[in-house]
Structure formats: structure tokens, C-alpha cells
């Protein structure tokens, strides 16, 4: 198996940037038992949860606007 260069999730990530295509992100601990390998990762688990909440609200709003 030959995974793509860079981040293996970049093709399905809505936040992917140019660096994601060329460099593999380093695995970092951002909270207790919480690890992330992302160039755009938040600095803490709390920030990660806030980003998820904001993105979910945006997605809901976009779905409602398309109706």
C-alpha cells in the first residue's frame, strides 16, 4: 500500500491547506488520552471541542439555507 504524501486525510478534510499535501503532520498530545496529527491542530482539547461545535453549527446553517 502506498499512501499519498503528506497528511492521509487531506483529500477529505475541509480545512486542508498546501502544507497538508507535502508534509506528514507530527502526532501530538493535546489532552489526556487525546492525540492529534494535524498541521492545523488546536493547542488544547478545549479548543478542539470549541472548533467542532462551531463547525457543526456552520454545517447545520448551510443545510437549512439550502432548503
PDB file of N, CA and C in Angstrom:
ATOM      1  N   UNK A   1       0.865  -1.185   0.000  1.00  0.00           N
ATOM      2  CA  UNK A   1       0.000   0.000   0.000  1.00  0.00           C
ATOM      3  C   UNK A   1       0.899   1.231   0.000  1.00  0.00           C
ATOM      4  N   UNK A   2       0.571   2.161  -0.856  1.00  0.00           N
ATOM      5  CA  UNK A   2       1.317   3.413  -0.942  1.00  0.00           C
ATOM      6  C   UNK A   2       0.402   4.587  -0.617  1.00  0.00           C
ATOM      7  N   UNK A   3       0.403   5.018   0.658  1.00  0.00           N
ATOM      8  CA  UNK A   3      -0.446   6.162   0.999  1.00  0.00           C
ATOM      9  C   UNK A   3       0.072   7.421   0.318  1.00  0.00           C
ATOM     10  N   UNK A   4      -0.786   8.419   0.126  1.00  0.00           N
ATOM     11  CA  UNK A   4      -0.352   9.657  -0.520  1.00  0.00           C
ATOM     12  C   UNK A   4       0.663  10.390   0.352  1.00  0.00           C
ATOM     13  N   UNK A   5       1.425  11.282  -0.265  1.00  0.00           N
ATOM     14  CA  UNK A   5       2.362  12.086   0.515  1.00  0.00           C
ATOM     15  C   UNK A   5       1.582  13.046   1.408  1.00  0.00           C
ATOM     16  N   UNK A   6       2.235  13.504   2.448  1.00  0.00           N
ATOM     17  CA  UNK A   6       1.590  14.456   3.351  1.00  0.00           C
ATOM     18  C   UNK A   6       0.565  13.782   4.238  1.00  0.00           C
ATOM     19  N   UNK A   7      -0.426  14.516   4.617  1.00  0.00           N
ATOM     20  CA  UNK A   7      -1.474  14.015   5.506  1.00  0.00           C
ATOM     21  C   UNK A   7      -2.417  13.083   4.740  1.00  0.00           C
ATOM     22  N   UNK A   8      -2.645  11.911   5.289  1.00  0.00           N
ATOM     23  CA  UNK A   8      -3.501  10.935   4.596  1.00  0.00           C
ATOM     24  C   UNK A   8      -4.979  11.334   4.601  1.00  0.00           C
ATOM     25  N   UNK A   9      -5.352  12.319   5.409  1.00  0.00           N
ATOM     26  CA  UNK A   9      -6.749  12.753   5.475  1.00  0.00           C
ATOM     27  C   UNK A   9      -7.031  13.991   4.620  1.00  0.00           C
ATOM     28  N   UNK A  10      -6.018  14.539   3.961  1.00  0.00           N
ATOM     29  CA  UNK A  10      -6.183  15.828   3.275  1.00  0.00           C
ATOM     30  C   UNK A  10      -7.245  15.823   2.182  1.00  0.00           C
ATOM     31  N   UNK A  11      -7.448  14.700   1.530  1.00  0.00           N
ATOM     32  CA  UNK A  11      -8.419  14.667   0.435  1.00  0.00           C
ATOM     33  C   UNK A  11      -9.864  14.752   0.915  1.00  0.00           C
ATOM     34  N   UNK A  12     -10.097  14.489   2.186  1.00  0.00           N
ATOM     35  CA  UNK A  12     -11.465  14.569   2.708  1.00  0.00           C
ATOM     36  C   UNK A  12     -11.593  15.572   3.853  1.00  0.00           C
ATOM     37  N   UNK A  13     -10.567  16.405   4.046  1.00  0.00           N
ATOM     38  CA  UNK A  13     -10.572  17.401   5.116  1.00  0.00           C
ATOM     39  C   UNK A  13     -10.991  18.759   4.566  1.00  0.00           C
ATOM     40  N   UNK A  14     -12.020  19.371   5.131  1.00  0.00           N
ATOM     41  CA  UNK A  14     -12.461  20.674   4.637  1.00  0.00           C
ATOM     42  C   UNK A  14     -11.497  21.803   4.976  1.00  0.00           C
ATOM     43  N   UNK A  15     -10.533  21.562   5.873  1.00  0.00           N
ATOM     44  CA  UNK A  15      -9.588  22.600   6.290  1.00  0.00           C
ATOM     45  C   UNK A  15      -8.207  22.409   5.675  1.00  0.00           C
ATOM     46  N   UNK A  16      -8.016  21.454   4.791  1.00  0.00           N
ATOM     47  CA  UNK A  16      -6.694  21.148   4.233  1.00  0.00           C
ATOM     48  C   UNK A  16      -6.080  22.361   3.545  1.00  0.00           C
ATOM     49  N   UNK A  17      -4.764  22.496   3.735  1.00  0.00           N
ATOM     50  CA  UNK A  17      -4.008  23.578   3.116  1.00  0.00           C
ATOM     51  C   UNK A  17      -2.835  22.984   2.354  1.00  0.00           C
ATOM     52  N   UNK A  18      -2.049  23.809   1.703  1.00  0.00           N
ATOM     53  CA  UNK A  18      -0.939  23.334   0.868  1.00  0.00           C
ATOM     54  C   UNK A  18       0.047  22.458   1.626  1.00  0.00           C
ATOM     55  N   UNK A  19       0.355  22.801   2.865  1.00  0.00           N
ATOM     56  CA  UNK A  19       1.310  22.020   3.653  1.00  0.00           C
ATOM     57  C   UNK A  19       0.829  20.577   3.855  1.00  0.00           C
ATOM     58  N   UNK A  20      -0.464  20.380   3.863  1.00  0.00           N
ATOM     59  CA  UNK A  20      -1.042  19.050   4.083  1.00  0.00           C
ATOM     60  C   UNK A  20      -0.683  18.082   2.954  1.00  0.00           C
ATOM     61  N   UNK A  21      -0.409  18.600   1.772  1.00  0.00           N
ATOM     62  CA  UNK A  21      -0.077  17.762   0.619  1.00  0.00           C
ATOM     63  C   UNK A  21       1.390  17.353   0.595  1.00  0.00           C
ATOM     64  N   UNK A  22       2.229  18.064   1.326  1.00  0.00           N
ATOM     65  CA  UNK A  22       3.663  17.803   1.218  1.00  0.00           C
ATOM     66  C   UNK A  22       4.312  17.268   2.486  1.00  0.00           C
ATOM     67  N   UNK A  23       3.767  17.595   3.658  1.00  0.00           N
ATOM     68  CA  UNK A  23       4.386  17.187   4.915  1.00  0.00           C
ATOM     69  C   UNK A  23       3.426  16.369   5.764  1.00  0.00           C
ATOM     70  N   UNK A  24       3.926  15.275   6.313  1.00  0.00           N
ATOM     71  CA  UNK A  24       3.134  14.452   7.218  1.00  0.00           C
ATOM     72  C   UNK A  24       3.128  15.114   8.587  1.00  0.00           C
ATOM     73  N   UNK A  25       1.953  15.362   9.162  1.00  0.00           N
ATOM     74  CA  UNK A  25       1.899  16.026  10.460  1.00  0.00           C
ATOM     75  C   UNK A  25       2.398  15.121  11.584  1.00  0.00           C
ATOM     76  N   UNK A  26       2.984  15.742  12.591  1.00  0.00           N
ATOM     77  CA  UNK A  26       3.507  15.034  13.758  1.00  0.00           C
ATOM     78  C   UNK A  26       2.376  14.749  14.744  1.00  0.00           C
ATOM     79  N   UNK A  27       2.379  13.555  15.346  1.00  0.00           N
ATOM     80  CA  UNK A  27       1.384  13.196  16.355  1.00  0.00           C
ATOM     81  C   UNK A  27       1.732  13.918  17.651  1.00  0.00           C
ATOM     82  N   UNK A  28       0.772  14.703  18.179  1.00  0.00           N
ATOM     83  CA  UNK A  28       0.984  15.458  19.419  1.00  0.00           C
ATOM     84  C   UNK A  28      -0.161  15.207  20.376  1.00  0.00           C
ATOM     85  N   UNK A  29       0.155  15.218  21.652  1.00  0.00           N
ATOM     86  CA  UNK A  29      -0.874  15.069  22.675  1.00  0.00           C
ATOM     87  C   UNK A  29      -1.456  16.445  22.957  1.00  0.00           C
ATOM     88  N   UNK A  30      -2.788  16.557  22.855  1.00  0.00           N
ATOM     89  CA  UNK A  30      -3.448  17.842  23.108  1.00  0.00           C
ATOM     90  C   UNK A  30      -4.359  17.786  24.326  1.00  0.00           C
ATOM     91  N   UNK A  31      -4.423  16.646  24.977  1.00  0.00           N
ATOM     92  CA  UNK A  31      -5.213  16.480  26.190  1.00  0.00           C
ATOM     93  C   UNK A  31      -4.971  15.102  26.747  1.00  0.00           C
ATOM     94  N   UNK A  32      -5.513  14.827  27.929  1.00  0.00           N
ATOM     95  CA  UNK A  32      -5.341  13.488  28.500  1.00  0.00           C
ATOM     96  C   UNK A  32      -5.966  12.444  27.569  1.00  0.00           C
ATOM     97  N   UNK A  33      -5.171  11.492  27.146  1.00  0.00           N
ATOM     98  CA  UNK A  33      -5.635  10.432  26.239  1.00  0.00           C
ATOM     99  C   UNK A  33      -6.209  10.972  24.933  1.00  0.00           C
ATOM    100  N   UNK A  34      -5.760  12.150  24.500  1.00  0.00           N
ATOM    101  CA  UNK A  34      -6.255  12.757  23.259  1.00  0.00           C
ATOM    102  C   UNK A  34      -5.056  13.211  22.437  1.00  0.00           C
ATOM    103  N   UNK A  35      -4.893  12.591  21.277  1.00  0.00           N
ATOM    104  CA  UNK A  35      -3.769  12.888  20.391  1.00  0.00           C
ATOM    105  C   UNK A  35      -4.294  13.368  19.050  1.00  0.00           C
ATOM    106  N   UNK A  36      -3.484  14.175  18.370  1.00  0.00           N
ATOM    107  CA  UNK A  36      -3.864  14.696  17.073  1.00  0.00           C
ATOM    108  C   UNK A  36      -2.630  14.786  16.191  1.00  0.00           C
ATOM    109  N   UNK A  37      -2.790  14.449  14.929  1.00  0.00           N
ATOM    110  CA  UNK A  37      -1.727  14.623  13.940  1.00  0.00           C
ATOM    111  C   UNK A  37      -2.302  15.504  12.845  1.00  0.00           C
ATOM    112  N   UNK A  38      -2.164  16.804  13.037  1.00  0.00           N
ATOM    113  CA  UNK A  38      -2.739  17.770  12.098  1.00  0.00           C
ATOM    114  C   UNK A  38      -1.902  19.034  12.118  1.00  0.00           C
ATOM    115  N   UNK A  39      -1.599  19.563  10.940  1.00  0.00           N
ATOM    116  CA  UNK A  39      -0.869  20.821  10.862  1.00  0.00           C
ATOM    117  C   UNK A  39      -1.704  21.967  11.414  1.00  0.00           C
ATOM    118  N   UNK A  40      -3.001  21.825  11.379  1.00  0.00           N
ATOM    119  CA  UNK A  40      -3.907  22.894  11.801  1.00  0.00           C
ATOM    120  C   UNK A  40      -4.515  22.610  13.162  1.00  0.00           C
ATOM    121  N   UNK A  41      -3.893  21.719  13.916  1.00  0.00           N
ATOM    122  CA  UNK A  41      -4.476  21.292  15.179  1.00  0.00           C
ATOM    123  C   UNK A  41      -4.535  22.408  16.204  1.00  0.00           C
ATOM    124  N   UNK A  42      -5.546  22.352  17.041  1.00  0.00           N
ATOM    125  CA  UNK A  42      -5.650  23.321  18.129  1.00  0.00           C
ATOM    126  C   UNK A  42      -4.587  23.026  19.192  1.00  0.00           C
ATOM    127  N   UNK A  43      -4.346  23.981  20.048  1.00  0.00           N
ATOM    128  CA  UNK A  43      -3.331  23.833  21.086  1.00  0.00           C
ATOM    129  C   UNK A  43      -3.822  23.017  22.281  1.00  0.00           C
ATOM    130  N   UNK A  44      -5.127  22.860  22.425  1.00  0.00           N
ATOM    131  CA  UNK A  44      -5.645  22.131  23.578  1.00  0.00           C
ATOM    132  C   UNK A  44      -6.915  21.376  23.206  1.00  0.00           C
ATOM    133  N   UNK A  45      -7.297  20.455  24.078  1.00  0.00           N
ATOM    134  CA  UNK A  45      -8.517  19.681  23.854  1.00  0.00           C
ATOM    135  C   UNK A  45      -9.742  20.590  23.912  1.00  0.00           C
ATOM    136  N   UNK A  46      -9.720  21.593  24.773  1.00  0.00           N
ATOM    137  CA  UNK A  46     -10.850  22.525  24.883  1.00  0.00           C
ATOM    138  C   UNK A  46     -11.025  23.284  23.571  1.00  0.00           C
ATOM    139  N   UNK A  47      -9.934  23.763  23.008  1.00  0.00           N
ATOM    140  CA  UNK A  47     -10.011  24.472  21.728  1.00  0.00           C
ATOM    141  C   UNK A  47     -10.533  23.549  20.635  1.00  0.00           C
ATOM    142  N   UNK A  48     -10.122  22.291  20.660  1.00  0.00           N
ATOM    143  CA  UNK A  48     -10.600  21.313  19.671  1.00  0.00           C
ATOM    144  C   UNK A  48     -12.110  21.142  19.776  1.00  0.00           C
ATOM    145  N   UNK A  49     -12.625  21.030  20.989  1.00  0.00           N
ATOM    146  CA  UNK A  49     -14.071  20.869  21.183  1.00  0.00           C
ATOM    147  C   UNK A  49     -14.829  22.112  20.723  1.00  0.00           C
ATOM    148  N   UNK A  50     -14.270  23.283  20.967  1.00  0.00           N
ATOM    149  CA  UNK A  50     -14.916  24.520  20.505  1.00  0.00           C
ATOM    150  C   UNK A  50     -14.967  24.575  18.985  1.00  0.00           C
ATOM    151  N   UNK A  51     -13.883  24.160  18.318  1.00  0.00           N
ATOM    152  CA  UNK A  51     -13.861  24.146  16.857  1.00  0.00           C
ATOM    153  C   UNK A  51     -14.898  23.183  16.293  1.00  0.00           C
ATOM    154  N   UNK A  52     -15.046  22.019  16.904  1.00  0.00           N
ATOM    155  CA  UNK A  52     -16.038  21.041  16.459  1.00  0.00           C
ATOM    156  C   UNK A  52     -17.428  21.642  16.581  1.00  0.00           C
ATOM    157  N   UNK A  53     -17.702  22.301  17.694  1.00  0.00           N
ATOM    158  CA  UNK A  53     -19.013  22.906  17.915  1.00  0.00           C
ATOM    159  C   UNK A  53     -19.305  23.988  16.875  1.00  0.00           C
ATOM    160  N   UNK A  54     -18.351  24.838  16.589  1.00  0.00           N
ATOM    161  CA  UNK A  54     -18.528  25.900  15.590  1.00  0.00           C
ATOM    162  C   UNK A  54     -18.770  25.298  14.216  1.00  0.00           C
ATOM    163  N   UNK A  55     -17.995  24.275  13.841  1.00  0.00           N
ATOM    164  CA  UNK A  55     -18.155  23.641  12.533  1.00  0.00           C
ATOM    165  C   UNK A  55     -19.500  22.952  12.401  1.00  0.00           C
ATOM    166  N   UNK A  56     -19.999  22.348  13.486  1.00  0.00           N
ATOM    167  CA  UNK A  56     -21.311  21.700  13.433  1.00  0.00           C
ATOM    168  C   UNK A  56     -22.404  22.736  13.222  1.00  0.00           C
ATOM    169  N   UNK A  57     -22.287  23.882  13.875  1.00  0.00           N
ATOM    170  CA  UNK A  57     -23.288  24.934  13.704  1.00  0.00           C
ATOM    171  C   UNK A  57     -23.276  25.463  12.277  1.00  0.00           C
ATOM    172  N   UNK A  58     -22.090  25.644  11.692  1.00  0.00           N
ATOM    173  CA  UNK A  58     -21.993  26.108  10.312  1.00  0.00           C
ATOM    174  C   UNK A  58     -22.636  25.114   9.361  1.00  0.00           C
ATOM    175  N   UNK A  59     -22.386  23.828   9.580  1.00  0.00           N
ATOM    176  CA  UNK A  59     -22.941  22.792   8.715  1.00  0.00           C
ATOM    177  C   UNK A  59     -24.464  22.795   8.796  1.00  0.00           C
ATOM    178  N   UNK A  60     -25.016  22.907   9.995  1.00  0.00           N
ATOM    179  CA  UNK A  60     -26.461  22.960  10.159  1.00  0.00           C
ATOM    180  C   UNK A  60     -27.047  24.174   9.446  1.00  0.00           C
ATOM    181  N   UNK A  61     -26.374  25.316   9.590  1.00  0.00           N
ATOM    182  CA  UNK A  61     -26.857  26.548   8.958  1.00  0.00           C
ATOM    183  C   UNK A  61     -26.847  26.390   7.432  1.00  0.00           C
ATOM    184  N   UNK A  62     -25.805  25.807   6.876  1.00  0.00           N
ATOM    185  CA  UNK A  62     -25.717  25.592   5.427  1.00  0.00           C
ATOM    186  C   UNK A  62     -26.821  24.662   4.951  1.00  0.00           C
ATOM    187  N   UNK A  63     -27.113  23.606   5.728  1.00  0.00           N
ATOM    188  CA  UNK A  63     -28.192  22.686   5.345  1.00  0.00           C
ATOM    189  C   UNK A  63     -29.526  23.403   5.345  1.00  0.00           C
ATOM    190  N   UNK A  64     -29.767  24.212   6.352  1.00  0.00           N
ATOM    191  CA  UNK A  64     -31.038  24.936   6.445  1.00  0.00           C
ATOM    192  C   UNK A  64     -31.195  25.946   5.316  1.00  0.00           C
ATOM    193  N   UNK A  65     -30.096  26.594   4.922  1.00  0.00           N
ATOM    194  CA  UNK A  65     -30.170  27.590   3.846  1.00  0.00           C
ATOM    195  C   UNK A  65     -30.444  26.941   2.491  1.00  0.00           C
ATOM    196  N   UNK A  66     -30.073  25.679   2.342  1.00  0.00           N
ATOM    197  CA  UNK A  66     -30.272  25.007   1.047  1.00  0.00           C
ATOM    198  C   UNK A  66     -31.676  24.469   0.888  1.00  0.00           C
ATOM    199  N   UNK A  67     -32.486  24.533   1.937  1.00  0.00           N
ATOM    200  CA  UNK A  67     -33.872  24.007   1.847  1.00  0.00           C
ATOM    201  C   UNK A  67     -34.797  24.979   1.172  1.00  0.00           C
TER     202      UNK A  67
END
